[in-house]
Coordinates of C-alpha atoms in Angstrom, one line a residue:
M1 CA 0.3 16.2 -27.5
S2 CA -2.7 14.0 -26.5
R3 CA -2.2 10.4 -27.5
E4 CA -5.2 8.0 -27.6
P5 CA -4.6 4.9 -25.1
M6 CA -4.2 1.0 -25.8
A7 CA -6.9 -1.2 -25.1
P8 CA -5.9 -3.7 -22.4
L9 CA -3.8 -6.9 -23.8
T10 CA -5.8 -10.0 -23.2
Q11 CA -2.3 -12.2 -23.0
I12 CA 1.1 -11.3 -22.1
P13 CA 3.8 -11.0 -24.5
A14 CA 7.0 -12.2 -24.1
Y15 CA 8.8 -8.8 -23.6
L16 CA 7.2 -8.2 -20.0
Q17 CA 9.7 -10.1 -17.8
T18 CA 10.1 -7.7 -15.3
I19 CA 8.4 -4.8 -13.3
A20 CA 10.8 -1.9 -15.0
D21 CA 8.8 -3.3 -18.2
Y22 CA 5.3 -3.2 -16.7
E23 CA 5.5 0.3 -15.7
V24 CA 6.8 1.0 -19.9
E25 CA 4.1 -1.0 -21.2
A26 CA 1.3 0.6 -18.6
E27 CA 1.9 4.2 -19.7
K28 CA 0.5 3.2 -23.3
H29 CA -2.7 1.9 -22.0
L30 CA -3.1 5.1 -20.2
S31 CA -3.9 8.6 -21.0
S32 CA -1.6 11.2 -20.0
M33 CA -3.3 12.8 -17.2
V34 CA -4.1 9.2 -15.7
W35 CA -0.1 8.4 -15.8
N36 CA 0.8 11.6 -14.0
Y37 CA -1.9 11.3 -11.5
L38 CA -0.2 7.6 -10.8
Q39 CA 3.4 8.2 -11.3
G40 CA 3.2 11.1 -10.0
G41 CA 3.8 12.5 -6.1
S42 CA 3.7 16.0 -3.9
M43 CA 6.0 19.0 -4.8
D44 CA 9.6 18.4 -6.2
E45 CA 8.9 14.8 -5.9
V46 CA 12.5 13.5 -3.6
S47 CA 10.5 11.4 -1.7
V48 CA 9.4 9.3 -4.8
R49 CA 12.6 9.2 -6.1
D50 CA 14.0 8.2 -2.8
N51 CA 11.8 5.4 -2.5
L52 CA 13.4 3.8 -5.0
Q53 CA 16.8 4.8 -4.9
Q54 CA 17.1 3.7 -1.0
F55 CA 17.2 -0.1 -2.2
Q56 CA 20.6 0.4 -3.9
D57 CA 22.2 1.5 -1.2
I58 CA 21.7 -1.7 0.3
Q59 CA 23.7 -4.8 -0.3
L60 CA 23.2 -8.4 0.0
L61 CA 25.8 -10.3 2.2
P62 CA 24.9 -14.5 1.2
R63 CA 25.9 -17.4 3.1
M64 CA 26.8 -21.0 0.7
L65 CA 26.0 -24.6 1.1
K66 CA 23.0 -24.9 3.4
D67 CA 20.3 -27.2 2.7
L68 CA 17.3 -25.2 1.6
T69 CA 15.0 -28.3 0.6
Q70 CA 12.2 -27.5 3.1
G71 CA 12.4 -23.9 2.0
S72 CA 9.3 -21.9 2.1
T73 CA 8.1 -18.0 1.7
E74 CA 4.8 -18.8 4.3
L75 CA 4.4 -16.3 7.3
E76 CA 1.7 -16.0 10.3
M77 CA 0.4 -12.8 11.2
F78 CA -2.5 -11.8 12.8
G79 CA -3.0 -15.6 13.4
Q80 CA -3.5 -15.9 10.2
K81 CA -1.2 -17.7 7.4
F82 CA 0.0 -16.2 4.3
P83 CA 1.7 -18.3 1.2
H84 CA 4.0 -15.2 1.0
P85 CA 4.7 -11.7 2.0
I86 CA 3.7 -9.8 -0.8
F87 CA 0.7 -7.9 -0.4
L88 CA -1.6 -5.7 -2.6
A89 CA -1.7 -2.1 -1.2
P90 CA -4.8 -0.2 -1.0
I91 CA -5.1 1.9 -4.4
G92 CA -8.4 3.4 -4.9
H93 CA -10.2 4.8 -7.8
Q94 CA -9.1 1.7 -9.9
Q95 CA -11.7 1.9 -12.6
Q96 CA -9.5 4.7 -14.4
F97 CA -6.7 2.1 -15.0
H98 CA -9.1 -1.0 -16.3
P99 CA -13.1 -1.2 -16.7
E100 CA -13.1 -4.4 -13.9
A101 CA -11.4 -2.1 -11.1
E102 CA -10.6 -3.9 -7.6
A103 CA -12.6 -6.7 -8.9
A104 CA -9.8 -7.9 -11.1
S105 CA -6.7 -6.8 -8.8
A106 CA -8.8 -8.8 -6.2
L107 CA -9.1 -12.1 -8.5
A108 CA -5.1 -11.6 -9.5
A109 CA -4.7 -11.7 -5.6
E110 CA -6.9 -14.5 -4.8
V111 CA -5.5 -16.8 -7.4
M112 CA -1.5 -15.7 -6.3
G113 CA -2.7 -16.2 -2.8
S114 CA -1.6 -12.1 -2.2
N115 CA -3.7 -10.3 0.5
M116 CA -5.7 -8.0 -1.1
I117 CA -6.5 -4.5 1.0
L118 CA -9.4 -2.5 -0.1
S119 CA -9.3 1.4 0.0
T120 CA -11.9 2.7 0.8
F121 CA -12.3 4.7 -2.4
T122 CA -13.2 1.8 -4.3
N123 CA -15.3 1.3 -7.4
T124 CA -15.6 -1.9 -6.4
D125 CA -18.5 -3.0 -3.7
M126 CA -16.6 -4.6 -1.3
R127 CA -19.3 -6.8 -0.6
A128 CA -18.6 -7.9 -4.5
L129 CA -15.4 -9.7 -3.2
K130 CA -15.0 -13.5 -2.3
Q131 CA -16.7 -14.0 1.0
D132 CA -15.3 -16.7 1.5
N133 CA -11.7 -15.5 0.5
P134 CA -9.7 -14.9 4.3
R135 CA -7.0 -13.0 2.6
K136 CA -8.5 -9.5 2.2
W137 CA -8.2 -6.5 4.6
F138 CA -10.4 -3.1 4.3
Q139 CA -8.4 0.1 4.4
L140 CA -10.5 3.2 6.1
Y141 CA -9.9 6.9 5.5
W142 CA -11.5 8.2 8.4
Q143 CA -14.9 9.7 7.1
G144 CA -14.5 13.2 9.5
N145 CA -16.8 11.6 12.3
R146 CA -16.8 8.0 14.3
E147 CA -20.4 7.2 13.3
K148 CA -19.6 7.1 9.3
S149 CA -16.2 5.4 9.8
L150 CA -17.6 2.6 12.0
A151 CA -20.7 2.1 9.8
L152 CA -17.9 1.0 6.8
V153 CA -16.3 -0.7 9.5
K154 CA -19.2 -3.1 10.6
M155 CA -19.6 -3.5 7.1
A156 CA -16.1 -5.1 6.0
E157 CA -16.8 -7.1 9.0
A158 CA -19.7 -9.3 8.2
H159 CA -18.1 -9.3 4.5
N160 CA -15.9 -11.0 6.2
Y161 CA -12.4 -8.8 6.0
T162 CA -10.2 -10.2 8.5
A163 CA -8.4 -7.2 9.5
L164 CA -8.5 -3.1 9.5
V165 CA -6.1 -0.7 8.2
I166 CA -6.7 3.2 8.8
T167 CA -4.6 5.3 6.9
V168 CA -3.5 8.1 9.1
D169 CA -0.5 9.8 7.1
S170 CA -2.9 11.9 5.1
P171 CA -5.7 13.8 6.6
H172 CA -5.1 16.8 4.1
T173 CA -3.8 15.9 0.5
G174 CA -0.1 16.5 -0.4
I175 CA 0.6 19.6 -3.1
R176 CA 0.3 17.6 -6.8
D177 CA 2.3 19.7 -8.8
R178 CA 2.3 16.7 -11.7
E179 CA -1.2 15.8 -10.9
R180 CA -2.5 19.9 -11.1
R181 CA -0.4 20.8 -14.5
A182 CA -2.2 17.5 -15.7
F183 CA -5.6 19.1 -14.5
F184 CA -6.3 15.8 -13.4
H185 CA -10.0 14.8 -12.5
L186 CA -11.9 11.7 -11.8
P187 CA -14.9 10.6 -14.6
E188 CA -17.9 12.0 -14.1
G189 CA -20.6 10.0 -12.5
M190 CA -17.6 7.5 -11.2
Q191 CA -19.1 5.5 -8.5
H192 CA -17.8 5.0 -5.2
P193 CA -19.7 2.7 -3.4
H194 CA -19.2 3.4 0.3
T195 CA -18.1 6.7 0.3
P196 CA -17.8 10.6 -1.6
T197 CA -14.9 11.0 -3.3
H198 CA -14.9 14.1 -0.9
I199 CA -15.9 14.3 2.6
P200 CA -18.0 17.2 3.6
L201 CA -15.8 20.0 5.5
P202 CA -17.2 21.9 8.6
E203 CA -18.6 25.5 7.4
L204 CA -16.1 27.7 8.4
K205 CA -17.0 31.0 10.5
E206 CA -15.4 34.3 10.1
G207 CA -12.0 34.4 10.8
D208 CA -11.6 30.7 10.6
H209 CA -8.3 29.2 9.1
P210 CA -9.3 26.8 6.0
V211 CA -6.7 23.9 6.9
F212 CA -6.8 24.4 10.5
N213 CA -10.3 25.0 10.7
G214 CA -11.5 22.4 8.0
L215 CA -10.0 19.4 7.1
M216 CA -7.8 19.2 10.6
K217 CA -10.7 19.6 12.3
I218 CA -12.2 16.4 11.2
A219 CA -9.1 14.8 11.1
P220 CA -8.8 11.6 13.5
T221 CA -6.7 11.9 16.9
W222 CA -5.3 9.1 19.0
E223 CA -8.4 9.2 20.9
D224 CA -10.4 8.2 17.3
I225 CA -7.8 5.2 17.2
A226 CA -8.3 4.1 20.8
W227 CA -11.8 4.1 20.3
M228 CA -12.5 2.1 17.3
V229 CA -10.0 -0.7 18.6
Q230 CA -13.0 -0.5 20.5
Q231 CA -15.7 -1.1 18.6
T232 CA -13.9 -3.7 16.0
H233 CA -12.7 -7.4 16.8
L234 CA -10.6 -6.9 14.3
P235 CA -6.9 -6.4 14.2
V236 CA -6.3 -2.7 13.8
I237 CA -3.2 -2.0 11.6
L238 CA -2.3 1.9 11.5
K239 CA -0.6 3.3 8.1
G240 CA 1.6 6.0 7.2
I241 CA 3.2 6.0 11.0
V242 CA 7.5 6.8 10.6
H243 CA 8.2 8.1 13.7
P244 CA 9.0 5.7 17.1
Q245 CA 7.2 7.7 19.3
D246 CA 4.0 7.1 17.2
A247 CA 5.0 3.6 17.0
Q248 CA 4.7 3.7 20.6
L249 CA 1.8 5.5 21.0
A250 CA 0.1 3.1 18.4
I251 CA 0.6 -0.1 21.0
Q252 CA -0.3 2.3 23.8
H253 CA -3.9 3.0 22.1
G254 CA -4.4 -1.0 21.4
V255 CA -3.5 -1.0 17.7
K256 CA -1.9 -4.8 16.6
G257 CA 0.4 -4.2 14.0
L258 CA 1.9 -1.0 11.1
I259 CA 2.7 -0.5 7.8
I260 CA 5.6 1.9 7.4
S261 CA 4.8 4.0 4.5
N262 CA 5.1 7.9 3.3
H263 CA 2.3 7.2 1.2
G264 CA 4.7 6.5 -2.3
G265 CA 6.1 10.4 -1.5
R266 CA 2.4 11.6 -2.6
V267 CA 1.5 13.0 0.4
L268 CA 4.3 15.2 2.5
D269 CA 7.5 15.4 0.5
T270 CA 11.1 14.5 1.6
C271 CA 9.3 12.9 4.5
I272 CA 11.7 10.3 6.0
S273 CA 12.5 7.3 4.0
P274 CA 10.1 4.3 4.8
L275 CA 13.1 1.6 5.2
I276 CA 15.2 4.7 7.6
A277 CA 11.6 4.4 9.8
L278 CA 11.1 0.6 9.2
Q279 CA 14.9 0.1 11.5
L280 CA 14.0 3.3 13.7
I281 CA 10.9 1.7 14.7
K282 CA 12.0 -1.9 14.8
K283 CA 13.7 -0.4 17.8
V284 CA 11.4 0.5 19.7
V285 CA 8.8 -1.8 19.3
P286 CA 8.6 -6.2 20.9
A287 CA 10.5 -8.1 18.7
D288 CA 7.1 -9.9 17.2
F289 CA 5.1 -6.7 16.8
P290 CA 4.0 -7.2 13.1
L291 CA 5.7 -3.6 11.0
L292 CA 4.8 -3.9 6.8
Y293 CA 6.6 -2.3 4.5
D294 CA 5.2 0.3 2.0
G295 CA 7.3 2.6 -0.6
G296 CA 9.6 1.5 -3.3
I297 CA 9.6 -2.4 -3.8
R298 CA 10.5 -3.0 -7.4
R299 CA 11.9 -6.4 -7.1
G300 CA 12.0 -9.5 -5.5
S301 CA 15.1 -8.5 -3.6
D302 CA 13.9 -5.6 -2.6
V303 CA 11.6 -7.4 -0.8
F304 CA 14.4 -9.5 0.6
K305 CA 16.4 -6.0 1.8
A306 CA 12.6 -4.6 3.5
I307 CA 12.5 -8.3 5.7
A308 CA 16.0 -8.4 6.4
L309 CA 15.9 -4.8 7.9
G310 CA 12.5 -6.0 10.3
A311 CA 9.5 -5.8 8.0
S312 CA 6.9 -8.8 8.4
A313 CA 5.5 -8.3 4.9
V314 CA 5.5 -6.0 2.0
L315 CA 3.2 -4.0 0.1
I316 CA 2.8 -2.8 -3.3
G317 CA 1.2 -0.3 -4.6
R318 CA 1.7 1.1 -8.7
P319 CA 4.0 -2.0 -9.4
Y320 CA 0.1 -4.0 -9.5
I321 CA -1.7 -1.1 -11.0
Y322 CA 1.2 -1.7 -13.9
G323 CA -0.2 -4.8 -14.5
L324 CA -3.8 -3.8 -13.8
A325 CA -3.6 -1.4 -16.3
T326 CA -1.7 -3.4 -19.3
A327 CA -4.1 -6.7 -19.1
G328 CA -6.0 -6.5 -16.0
A329 CA -6.5 -9.5 -13.6
L330 CA -4.0 -11.3 -15.8
G331 CA -1.6 -8.4 -15.7
V332 CA -1.8 -8.1 -12.0
A333 CA -1.4 -11.5 -11.6
H334 CA 1.4 -11.7 -13.5
V335 CA 3.1 -8.7 -11.5
I336 CA 3.0 -10.7 -7.9
K337 CA 4.3 -13.9 -10.1
I338 CA 7.0 -11.7 -11.5
L339 CA 8.2 -10.2 -7.9
K340 CA 7.3 -13.9 -6.2
E341 CA 9.9 -15.4 -7.9
E342 CA 12.6 -12.9 -7.8
F343 CA 11.7 -13.2 -3.8
E344 CA 12.0 -16.9 -4.0
I345 CA 15.5 -16.8 -5.9
T346 CA 16.7 -14.1 -4.3
M347 CA 16.2 -16.6 -0.8
A348 CA 17.8 -19.2 -2.4
L349 CA 20.6 -17.9 -3.3
M350 CA 20.9 -15.7 0.3
G351 CA 21.0 -19.3 1.9
T352 CA 17.6 -18.3 3.5
A353 CA 14.9 -21.5 3.5
T354 CA 12.3 -19.3 5.5
V355 CA 11.6 -15.9 6.0
A356 CA 11.9 -16.0 9.9
E357 CA 16.0 -16.6 8.8
I358 CA 15.7 -12.9 6.7
Q359 CA 18.1 -11.6 9.5
P360 CA 19.7 -8.2 9.4
G361 CA 23.1 -9.7 9.1
C362 CA 21.6 -10.7 5.8
V363 CA 22.5 -7.0 4.0
L364 CA 25.5 -4.5 4.7
N365 CA 25.7 -1.0 4.3
R366 CA 22.2 -0.5 6.0
I367 CA 21.2 3.0 5.8
E368 CA 20.3 4.5 9.0

């Protein structure tokens, strides 16, 4: 039965204390079609569930009686300093969750000292985000050719984005049964300032395969990544790498960091869990090579566990969209605040004064 979504809240009620609370609340503010788009994954959604379950399989091993009076959540990466390691993952089409879209998320990120990664499929022009905010990166979906892709990168450079994230794990969209059952579609006339929602496909000749001679024909390759590295002064980060051999290839092609991710379970179902991938990749890259973690973060203790297993920082996706749908910028800021405070308290109770002190010895039953 269809229902009319509630309007976004203008203040945060006392009953919203956790990300789980926000998940329950957000559903009230979205149509069932958009809710299914947000919550869904590919095929049987095994990976969606695994991304959440994996954190419960890891136990914390705290140390006591340490002097933590100089404690801090600060970190440095790519020559930048960040107040804490909780970043906002790139998510497109945010206007379907709140009228102020990415502008609201960016405002919340700036206020809370979080790094914002703006999607290619933003409804908010990249030039509208505050010029002098150094904590904003641009995420690129390959535009089918080098020239169109580079044009977006040069625009990001000109507007003070400080890193380039290239998503490489979705050259073809996942088979999303839940979305299809809900007849999901974007609103007619929704603006995407920087790209069409569908990149023009090559014209198929007789005998051509619709997948391999279609989308896959215009998908990026390692040669394209190496070319892009040469075209930009921004550090290039690949999002969606899960295989150790691909991590090594990325370094060989000039990539400066990786986001370990299975796309929130939205592309390839039963793809390796990102926490397992993180540990495998950590073994084959230089000790100081930045590895960011994406997938299933719902608690500050999850942030801690991901860092203990090798992450330099973490990305949150669905959680901040729950906040956006509930109360716009205010909701996103509150979600970041919840996770940041939980992370700080976890650090204190674990006897770790700095992010650098969060090491593999802090956890037991590591999944490998």
